[in-house]
Short mmCIF file of C-alpha atoms in Angstrom, two decimals:
data_model
loop_
_atom_site.label_atom_id
_atom_site.label_comp_id
_atom_site.label_asym_id
_atom_site.label_seq_id
_atom_site.Cartn_x
_atom_site.Cartn_y
_atom_site.Cartn_z
CA MET A 173 -2.06 10.24 19.07
CA THR A 174 -2.65 6.52 19.42
CA THR A 175 -2.90 4.97 22.87
CA VAL A 176 -2.27 1.46 21.55
CA ASP A 177 0.85 -0.36 22.76
CA LEU A 178 2.56 -0.64 19.38
CA LEU A 179 5.11 -3.23 20.50
CA ALA A 180 2.32 -5.38 21.87
CA LEU A 181 0.44 -4.99 18.61
CA ARG A 182 3.49 -6.20 16.69
CA ASP A 183 3.88 -9.20 18.99
CA HIS A 184 0.19 -10.02 18.72
CA LEU A 185 0.32 -10.13 14.91
CA ARG A 186 3.65 -11.89 14.50
CA PRO A 187 2.09 -15.41 14.39
CA VAL A 188 -0.21 -14.15 11.62
CA ALA A 189 2.83 -12.93 9.69
CA VAL A 190 4.47 -16.35 10.08
CA ALA A 191 1.32 -18.02 8.73
CA LEU A 192 1.25 -15.64 5.76
CA ARG A 193 4.87 -16.47 4.94
CA GLU A 194 4.07 -20.19 4.97
CA ARG A 195 1.38 -19.59 2.33
CA ALA A 196 3.09 -16.80 0.39
CA LEU A 197 4.40 -18.89 -2.48
CA ALA A 198 1.06 -20.66 -2.99
CA VAL A 199 -0.77 -17.33 -3.33
CA ASP A 200 2.01 -15.98 -5.54
CA ALA A 201 1.59 -18.93 -7.89
CA ASP A 202 -2.22 -18.68 -7.88
CA PRO A 203 -3.85 -15.46 -6.62
CA GLY A 204 -7.10 -17.39 -6.42
CA ALA A 205 -5.61 -19.26 -3.46
CA LEU A 206 -6.20 -16.09 -1.47
CA HIS A 207 -9.83 -17.19 -1.07
CA ALA A 208 -8.76 -20.38 0.68
CA LEU A 209 -6.38 -18.46 2.94
CA LEU A 210 -9.17 -16.13 4.03
CA ASP A 211 -11.62 -19.00 4.50
CA ALA A 212 -9.07 -20.74 6.72
CA GLY A 213 -9.21 -17.86 9.19
CA VAL A 214 -5.47 -17.27 9.03
CA LEU A 215 -5.82 -13.52 8.57
CA PRO A 216 -8.25 -11.52 10.76
CA TYR A 217 -9.05 -9.24 7.83
CA ARG A 218 -12.27 -7.84 9.32
CA GLN A 219 -10.54 -6.84 12.53
CA LEU A 220 -7.74 -5.17 10.59
CA GLY A 221 -10.01 -3.38 8.13
CA GLY A 222 -10.34 -0.12 10.07
CA PHE A 223 -14.11 -0.31 10.45
CA PRO A 224 -15.81 2.36 12.60
CA PRO A 225 -16.72 1.12 16.11
CA GLY A 226 -20.41 0.72 15.30
CA TYR A 227 -19.66 -1.69 12.45
CA LEU A 228 -17.38 -4.14 14.25
CA ASP A 229 -18.67 -6.12 17.21
CA ASP A 230 -15.50 -8.20 17.70
CA PRO A 231 -12.51 -5.84 17.46
CA LEU A 232 -8.93 -7.01 17.70
CA ARG A 233 -7.87 -7.09 21.34
CA VAL A 234 -4.27 -6.61 22.36
CA ARG A 235 -3.64 -7.25 26.05
CA GLY A 236 -7.34 -6.82 26.58
CA VAL A 237 -7.48 -3.42 24.86
CA PRO A 238 -9.66 -3.13 21.72
CA VAL A 239 -7.69 -1.97 18.67
CA LEU A 240 -9.78 -0.69 15.75
CA VAL A 241 -6.82 0.06 13.44
CA ARG A 242 -8.28 3.45 12.59
CA THR A 243 -5.15 5.59 12.83
CA CYS A 244 -2.36 5.79 10.29
CA VAL A 245 0.11 4.78 13.00
CA GLU A 246 -1.79 1.59 13.77
CA ARG A 247 -2.16 0.77 10.09
CA ALA A 248 1.56 1.29 9.51
CA VAL A 249 2.48 -1.09 12.34
CA VAL A 250 0.04 -3.70 11.07
CA ALA A 251 1.32 -3.32 7.50
CA GLU A 252 4.98 -3.68 8.45
CA THR A 253 4.41 -6.68 10.70
CA LEU A 254 2.33 -8.61 8.19
CA ALA A 255 4.47 -7.63 5.19
CA TRP A 256 7.27 -9.63 6.81
CA GLY A 257 5.13 -12.58 5.77
CA ASP A 258 3.57 -11.42 2.49
CA ALA A 259 3.08 -7.79 1.50
CA SER A 260 0.84 -8.65 -1.44
CA VAL A 261 -1.67 -10.45 0.77
CA VAL A 262 -1.78 -7.47 3.12
CA VAL A 263 -2.89 -5.26 0.24
CA GLY A 264 -5.08 -7.74 -1.58
CA ALA A 265 -6.85 -9.49 1.28
CA PRO A 266 -10.13 -7.64 2.00
CA ARG A 267 -12.99 -10.14 1.84
CA THR A 268 -15.36 -7.69 0.19
CA TRP A 269 -13.12 -6.33 -2.54
CA THR A 270 -13.30 -2.71 -3.52
CA PHE A 271 -11.17 -0.59 -5.83
CA PHE A 272 -9.73 2.95 -5.98
CA GLY A 273 -9.85 4.10 -9.59
CA LEU A 274 -7.48 6.99 -10.18
CA THR A 275 -4.50 5.89 -12.32
CA GLU A 276 -4.85 6.10 -16.10
CA PRO A 277 -2.61 4.49 -18.75
CA ASP A 278 -1.65 7.81 -20.36
CA ARG A 279 -1.86 10.11 -17.32
CA GLY A 280 -0.65 8.01 -14.42
CA SER A 281 -1.95 9.21 -11.07
CA ASP A 282 -1.93 12.89 -12.05
CA ALA A 283 -5.44 13.66 -10.86
CA ALA A 284 -5.37 17.12 -12.41
CA ALA A 285 -4.90 15.68 -15.92
CA LEU A 286 -7.57 12.98 -15.90
CA GLU A 287 -9.23 12.01 -19.16
CA THR A 288 -11.96 9.80 -17.67
CA GLU A 289 -15.11 11.92 -17.75
CA VAL A 290 -18.74 12.15 -16.82
CA ALA A 291 -20.27 12.71 -20.24
CA ALA A 292 -23.62 14.10 -21.29
CA GLY A 293 -26.48 12.10 -19.87
CA GLY A 294 -24.58 11.34 -16.67
CA VAL A 295 -22.56 8.39 -17.95
CA LEU A 296 -18.97 7.47 -17.12
CA ARG A 297 -16.45 7.11 -19.96
CA GLY A 298 -12.75 6.39 -19.76
CA HIS A 299 -9.98 3.93 -18.98
CA LYS A 300 -8.16 3.19 -15.72
CA LYS A 301 -5.12 0.94 -15.34
CA TYR A 302 -2.99 -0.53 -12.53
CA VAL A 303 -5.97 -0.57 -10.18
CA GLY A 304 -5.81 -3.10 -7.35
CA ASN A 305 -8.61 -5.69 -7.10
CA VAL A 306 -10.70 -4.02 -9.83
CA ALA A 307 -11.39 -7.27 -11.69
CA ARG A 308 -12.92 -8.93 -8.61
CA ALA A 309 -14.41 -5.96 -6.77
CA SER A 310 -18.10 -5.42 -6.27
CA LEU A 311 -17.83 -1.70 -5.57
CA GLY A 312 -15.32 1.09 -5.98
CA VAL A 313 -14.66 4.80 -6.39
CA VAL A 314 -13.67 6.45 -9.66
CA PHE A 315 -12.06 9.85 -10.17
CA ALA A 316 -13.50 11.52 -13.27
CA ARG A 317 -13.74 14.97 -14.75
CA HIS A 318 -17.16 16.61 -14.99
CA ARG A 319 -15.92 20.04 -16.13
CA PRO A 320 -12.61 21.77 -17.01
CA GLY A 321 -10.28 23.15 -14.36
CA PRO A 322 -8.82 21.92 -11.05
CA LEU A 323 -12.22 21.95 -9.35
CA GLY A 324 -13.81 19.91 -12.12
CA VAL A 325 -12.78 16.49 -10.84
CA GLY A 326 -15.30 14.46 -8.88
CA VAL A 327 -15.28 11.11 -7.11
CA TYR A 328 -18.04 8.66 -7.94
CA LEU A 329 -19.21 5.45 -6.31
CA VAL A 330 -19.54 2.72 -8.95
CA ASP A 331 -21.18 -0.68 -8.72
CA THR A 332 -19.20 -3.08 -10.92
CA ALA A 333 -22.40 -4.89 -11.97
CA ARG A 334 -23.59 -1.87 -13.95
CA PRO A 335 -23.66 -2.09 -17.74
CA GLY A 336 -20.57 -0.79 -19.49
CA PHE A 337 -18.16 -1.74 -16.70
CA ASP A 338 -15.44 -3.94 -18.23
CA ALA A 339 -12.51 -5.00 -16.03
CA ALA A 340 -9.76 -7.60 -16.37
CA PRO A 341 -6.66 -8.53 -14.33
CA LEU A 342 -3.14 -7.78 -15.57
CA VAL A 343 -0.23 -10.20 -15.58
CA THR A 344 2.37 -9.00 -13.07
CA THR A 345 5.70 -10.35 -11.85
CA GLY A 346 5.19 -9.31 -8.22
CA MET A 347 2.49 -8.38 -5.69
CA ARG A 348 0.28 -10.92 -7.41
CA ALA A 349 -2.30 -11.25 -4.63
CA VAL A 350 -3.30 -7.63 -5.28
CA GLN A 351 -4.45 -8.58 -8.80
CA LEU A 352 -3.74 -5.26 -10.45
CA GLY A 353 -6.12 -4.74 -13.32
CA GLU A 354 -7.52 -2.32 -15.85
CA VAL A 355 -11.08 -1.20 -16.42
CA ARG A 356 -12.90 0.54 -19.23
CA PHE A 357 -16.04 2.55 -18.63
CA ARG A 358 -18.30 2.43 -21.65
CA ASP A 359 -21.18 4.75 -20.76
CA VAL A 360 -21.55 3.36 -17.24
CA PRO A 361 -24.70 5.01 -15.83
CA LEU A 362 -24.30 7.24 -12.76
CA ARG A 363 -26.94 8.49 -10.35
CA PRO A 364 -26.83 11.86 -8.58
CA GLU A 365 -26.27 10.13 -5.25
CA ASP A 366 -23.14 8.40 -6.62
CA SER A 367 -21.20 11.69 -6.38
CA LEU A 368 -19.23 11.52 -3.13
CA GLY A 369 -19.03 14.70 -1.08
CA ARG A 370 -21.79 16.33 -3.08
CA HIS A 371 -22.85 18.20 0.06
CA LEU A 372 -19.44 19.93 0.17
CA SER A 373 -18.18 22.88 -1.82
CA PRO A 374 -16.09 22.00 -4.95
CA SER A 375 -12.92 23.15 -3.19
CA ARG A 376 -13.40 20.55 -0.43
CA ARG A 377 -14.00 17.46 -2.54
CA GLY A 378 -12.47 15.73 -5.57
CA LEU A 379 -8.73 16.39 -5.78
CA LEU A 380 -8.52 17.43 -2.14
CA GLY A 381 -9.90 14.08 -1.13
CA ALA A 382 -7.34 12.29 -3.30
CA VAL A 383 -4.45 14.25 -1.79
CA ARG A 384 -5.54 13.58 1.78
CA THR A 385 -6.05 9.90 0.98
CA PHE A 386 -2.59 9.57 -0.55
CA ASN A 387 -0.99 11.31 2.42
CA ARG A 388 -2.56 8.81 4.80
CA LEU A 389 -1.73 5.80 2.62
CA ARG A 390 1.90 6.61 1.81
CA PRO A 391 3.21 5.86 5.33
CA VAL A 392 1.39 2.52 5.11
CA VAL A 393 3.05 1.68 1.78
CA ALA A 394 6.38 2.75 3.28
CA ALA A 395 5.69 0.40 6.20
CA LEU A 396 5.11 -2.45 3.74
CA ALA A 397 8.55 -1.73 2.27
CA VAL A 398 10.08 -1.78 5.75
CA GLY A 399 8.47 -5.16 6.38
CA VAL A 400 9.80 -6.58 3.10
CA THR A 401 13.28 -5.27 3.90
CA GLN A 402 13.21 -6.86 7.35
CA ALA A 403 12.03 -10.12 5.81
CA ALA A 404 14.92 -10.16 3.33
CA LEU A 405 17.55 -9.50 6.01
CA ASP A 406 16.07 -12.10 8.37
CA TYR A 407 15.82 -14.67 5.60
CA VAL A 408 19.47 -14.37 4.60
CA ARG A 409 20.61 -14.66 8.20
CA ALA A 410 18.42 -17.71 8.71
CA GLU A 411 19.80 -19.45 5.62
CA ARG A 412 23.49 -18.85 6.27
CA SER A 413 25.30 -19.55 9.53
CA SER A 414 28.35 -17.28 9.19
CA PHE A 415 29.52 -14.25 7.24
CA ARG A 416 32.83 -12.61 6.40
CA ALA A 417 33.69 -9.37 8.20
CA ASP A 418 32.78 -7.20 5.21
CA GLU A 419 29.45 -9.02 4.83
CA ARG A 420 28.65 -8.52 8.52
CA ARG A 421 29.38 -4.81 8.17
CA LEU A 422 27.08 -4.63 5.15
CA LEU A 423 24.22 -6.30 7.02
CA GLU A 424 24.79 -4.13 10.09
CA THR A 425 24.66 -1.01 7.91
CA PHE A 426 21.38 -2.20 6.43
CA ASP A 427 20.10 -2.82 9.97
CA ASP A 428 20.95 0.75 11.00
CA ARG A 429 19.29 2.23 7.93
CA LEU A 430 16.24 0.06 8.45
CA HIS A 431 15.93 1.29 12.03
CA ALA A 432 16.08 4.89 10.80
CA ALA A 433 13.55 4.21 8.03
CA ARG A 434 11.14 2.62 10.51
CA ALA A 435 11.39 5.66 12.77
CA LEU A 436 10.72 7.99 9.83
CA VAL A 437 7.69 5.93 8.78
CA LEU A 438 6.19 6.16 12.26
CA GLU A 439 6.86 9.89 12.40
CA ALA A 440 5.19 10.31 9.00
CA ALA A 441 2.20 8.27 10.16
CA ARG A 442 1.81 10.44 13.24
CA GLY A 443 2.04 13.52 11.02
CA ALA A 444 -0.63 12.15 8.67
CA ASP A 445 -2.92 11.53 11.64
CA ALA A 446 -2.38 15.07 12.88
CA ASP A 447 -2.66 16.81 9.49
CA PRO A 448 -3.55 14.67 6.44
CA ALA A 449 -3.29 17.75 4.21
CA ASP A 450 0.51 17.88 4.62
CA GLY A 451 2.20 15.21 2.51
CA THR A 452 5.81 16.18 3.18
CA LEU A 453 6.77 13.52 5.71
CA PRO A 454 4.68 10.77 4.07
CA ALA A 455 6.53 11.45 0.81
CA ALA A 456 9.91 11.33 2.56
CA ALA A 457 8.96 8.09 4.30
CA LYS A 458 7.92 6.32 1.14
CA ALA A 459 10.96 7.44 -0.87
CA THR A 460 13.31 6.41 1.94
CA ALA A 461 11.70 3.04 2.59
CA LEU A 462 11.54 2.13 -1.10
CA ASP A 463 15.17 3.14 -1.71
CA LEU A 464 16.25 0.84 1.10
CA ALA A 465 13.96 -2.04 0.12
CA GLU A 466 15.21 -1.95 -3.45
CA GLU A 467 18.87 -1.85 -2.43
CA VAL A 468 18.55 -4.62 0.15
CA THR A 469 16.55 -7.02 -2.02
CA ARG A 470 18.95 -6.52 -4.92
CA THR A 471 22.06 -6.95 -2.74
CA VAL A 472 21.44 -9.73 -0.23
CA PRO A 473 20.61 -12.61 -2.62
CA ALA A 474 24.30 -12.66 -3.62
CA LEU A 475 25.12 -13.59 -0.02
CA LEU A 476 23.43 -16.93 -0.66
CA GLY A 477 25.30 -17.68 -3.88
CA PRO A 478 24.87 -17.03 -7.61
CA GLY A 479 21.70 -19.13 -7.87
CA ALA A 480 20.03 -17.73 -4.77
CA ARG A 481 16.84 -16.48 -6.40
CA TRP A 482 16.33 -19.80 -8.13
CA GLU A 483 17.12 -21.86 -5.03
CA HIS A 484 15.21 -19.60 -2.62
CA PRO A 485 11.84 -18.76 -4.21
CA TYR A 486 10.61 -16.78 -1.21
CA LEU A 487 13.62 -14.47 -1.47
CA ASP A 488 12.94 -14.16 -5.19
CA LYS A 489 9.35 -13.16 -4.38
CA LEU A 490 10.58 -10.36 -2.12
CA VAL A 491 12.74 -9.03 -4.97
CA ARG A 492 9.77 -9.11 -7.36
CA ASP A 493 7.35 -7.48 -4.91
CA VAL A 494 9.35 -4.29 -4.35
CA PRO A 495 8.61 -2.73 -7.79
CA GLY A 496 4.92 -3.22 -7.06
CA LEU A 497 5.27 -1.13 -3.92
CA GLU A 498 6.98 1.54 -6.00
CA MET A 499 3.80 1.97 -8.04
CA MET A 500 1.48 2.41 -5.06
CA GLU A 501 0.42 5.98 -4.18
CA GLY A 502 3.00 7.54 -6.50
CA THR A 503 6.52 6.65 -7.56
CA ARG A 504 9.62 7.94 -5.79
CA THR A 505 9.90 10.70 -8.37
CA VAL A 506 6.50 11.96 -7.26
CA GLN A 507 7.52 11.65 -3.60
CA ARG A 508 10.68 13.71 -4.11
CA LEU A 509 8.73 16.42 -5.92
CA THR A 510 6.27 16.51 -3.02
CA LEU A 511 9.11 16.64 -0.50
CA ALA A 512 10.79 19.48 -2.40
CA GLN A 513 7.55 21.43 -2.54
CA GLY A 514 7.05 20.99 1.19
CA TRP A 515 10.59 22.18 1.83
CA LEU A 516 10.19 25.27 -0.34
CA GLN A 517 6.91 26.12 1.35
CA GLY A 518 8.45 25.81 4.81
CA ARG A 519 6.46 22.75 5.85
CA ALA A 520 9.44 20.41 6.15
CA ARG A 521 11.90 20.14 8.93
CA HIS A 522 15.35 18.79 8.11
CA VAL A 523 14.50 15.41 6.60
CA GLU A 524 17.46 13.43 5.29
CA LEU A 525 16.74 10.35 3.18
CA VAL A 526 18.69 7.50 4.76
#
């Protein structure tokens, strides 16, 4: 359990979120502007990067207490707070860019059906797509098959400067600061030491690592959706001084559902910290938060008139960013399958999607 004062952490980061919102449209128009934002010192990306204590000599301090942002709960609070300003910058902002290469164009994120392989001679062959930051990263991890069967998937550390590594950014409508891209591996050479977890048994590496990683990341993605939802509701209220009775009821209903979603996200984050092997609550949190974010961002622009998305580009950006969150760490279909499996196996308490 975290000992960090979460409310104080939110308050501490709120000015950062305001600064991100002020620059959100500039980065959306030109993802390269993210460099200038980081150089300006607006975002304390190093302090929010979750570095181990020995690798960070100036941790974030909240009311005098050092916060290393190592737990899923802390990361979820940071993600929600900053996503109120710009969710895409939160995901795309690390100064030393890395990538997580799992998703394939024909297989999605189904790690058990990967086609990328470690071929004869120890070279990497295959194709990954929808990978964040891959076109500008200097280092990353790639999931690839080295033999048939569920234990035949390994994770490999890849330097993007190696021959045969060919990456390019994709054109996206939302979450542009993330710079989703695709990469082809044309006989990229691998060394024995590039195999992560090689000291572990096959049953404790590869797919197991992917599952545990997803379970710890899904509450964070859900928190991003909560932040975007809060931003949309706050924006509409700031741009319009009064509402009809039915409109007030609609906004109040959204407020209640957002409060419930936030509570579920925090519960899922605590569960992921306690047992990252159980993805039931993280799946429920992401499905719930994305359902609400999609409904809110599609509904509230009408409260500002028929041309709201044209006249309010920041609100339009929120609408466009939500589908990008859907793609991160599995779609809602995947989350509901995971939730159903957890329920059938007795790992789920009564979780009702709000």
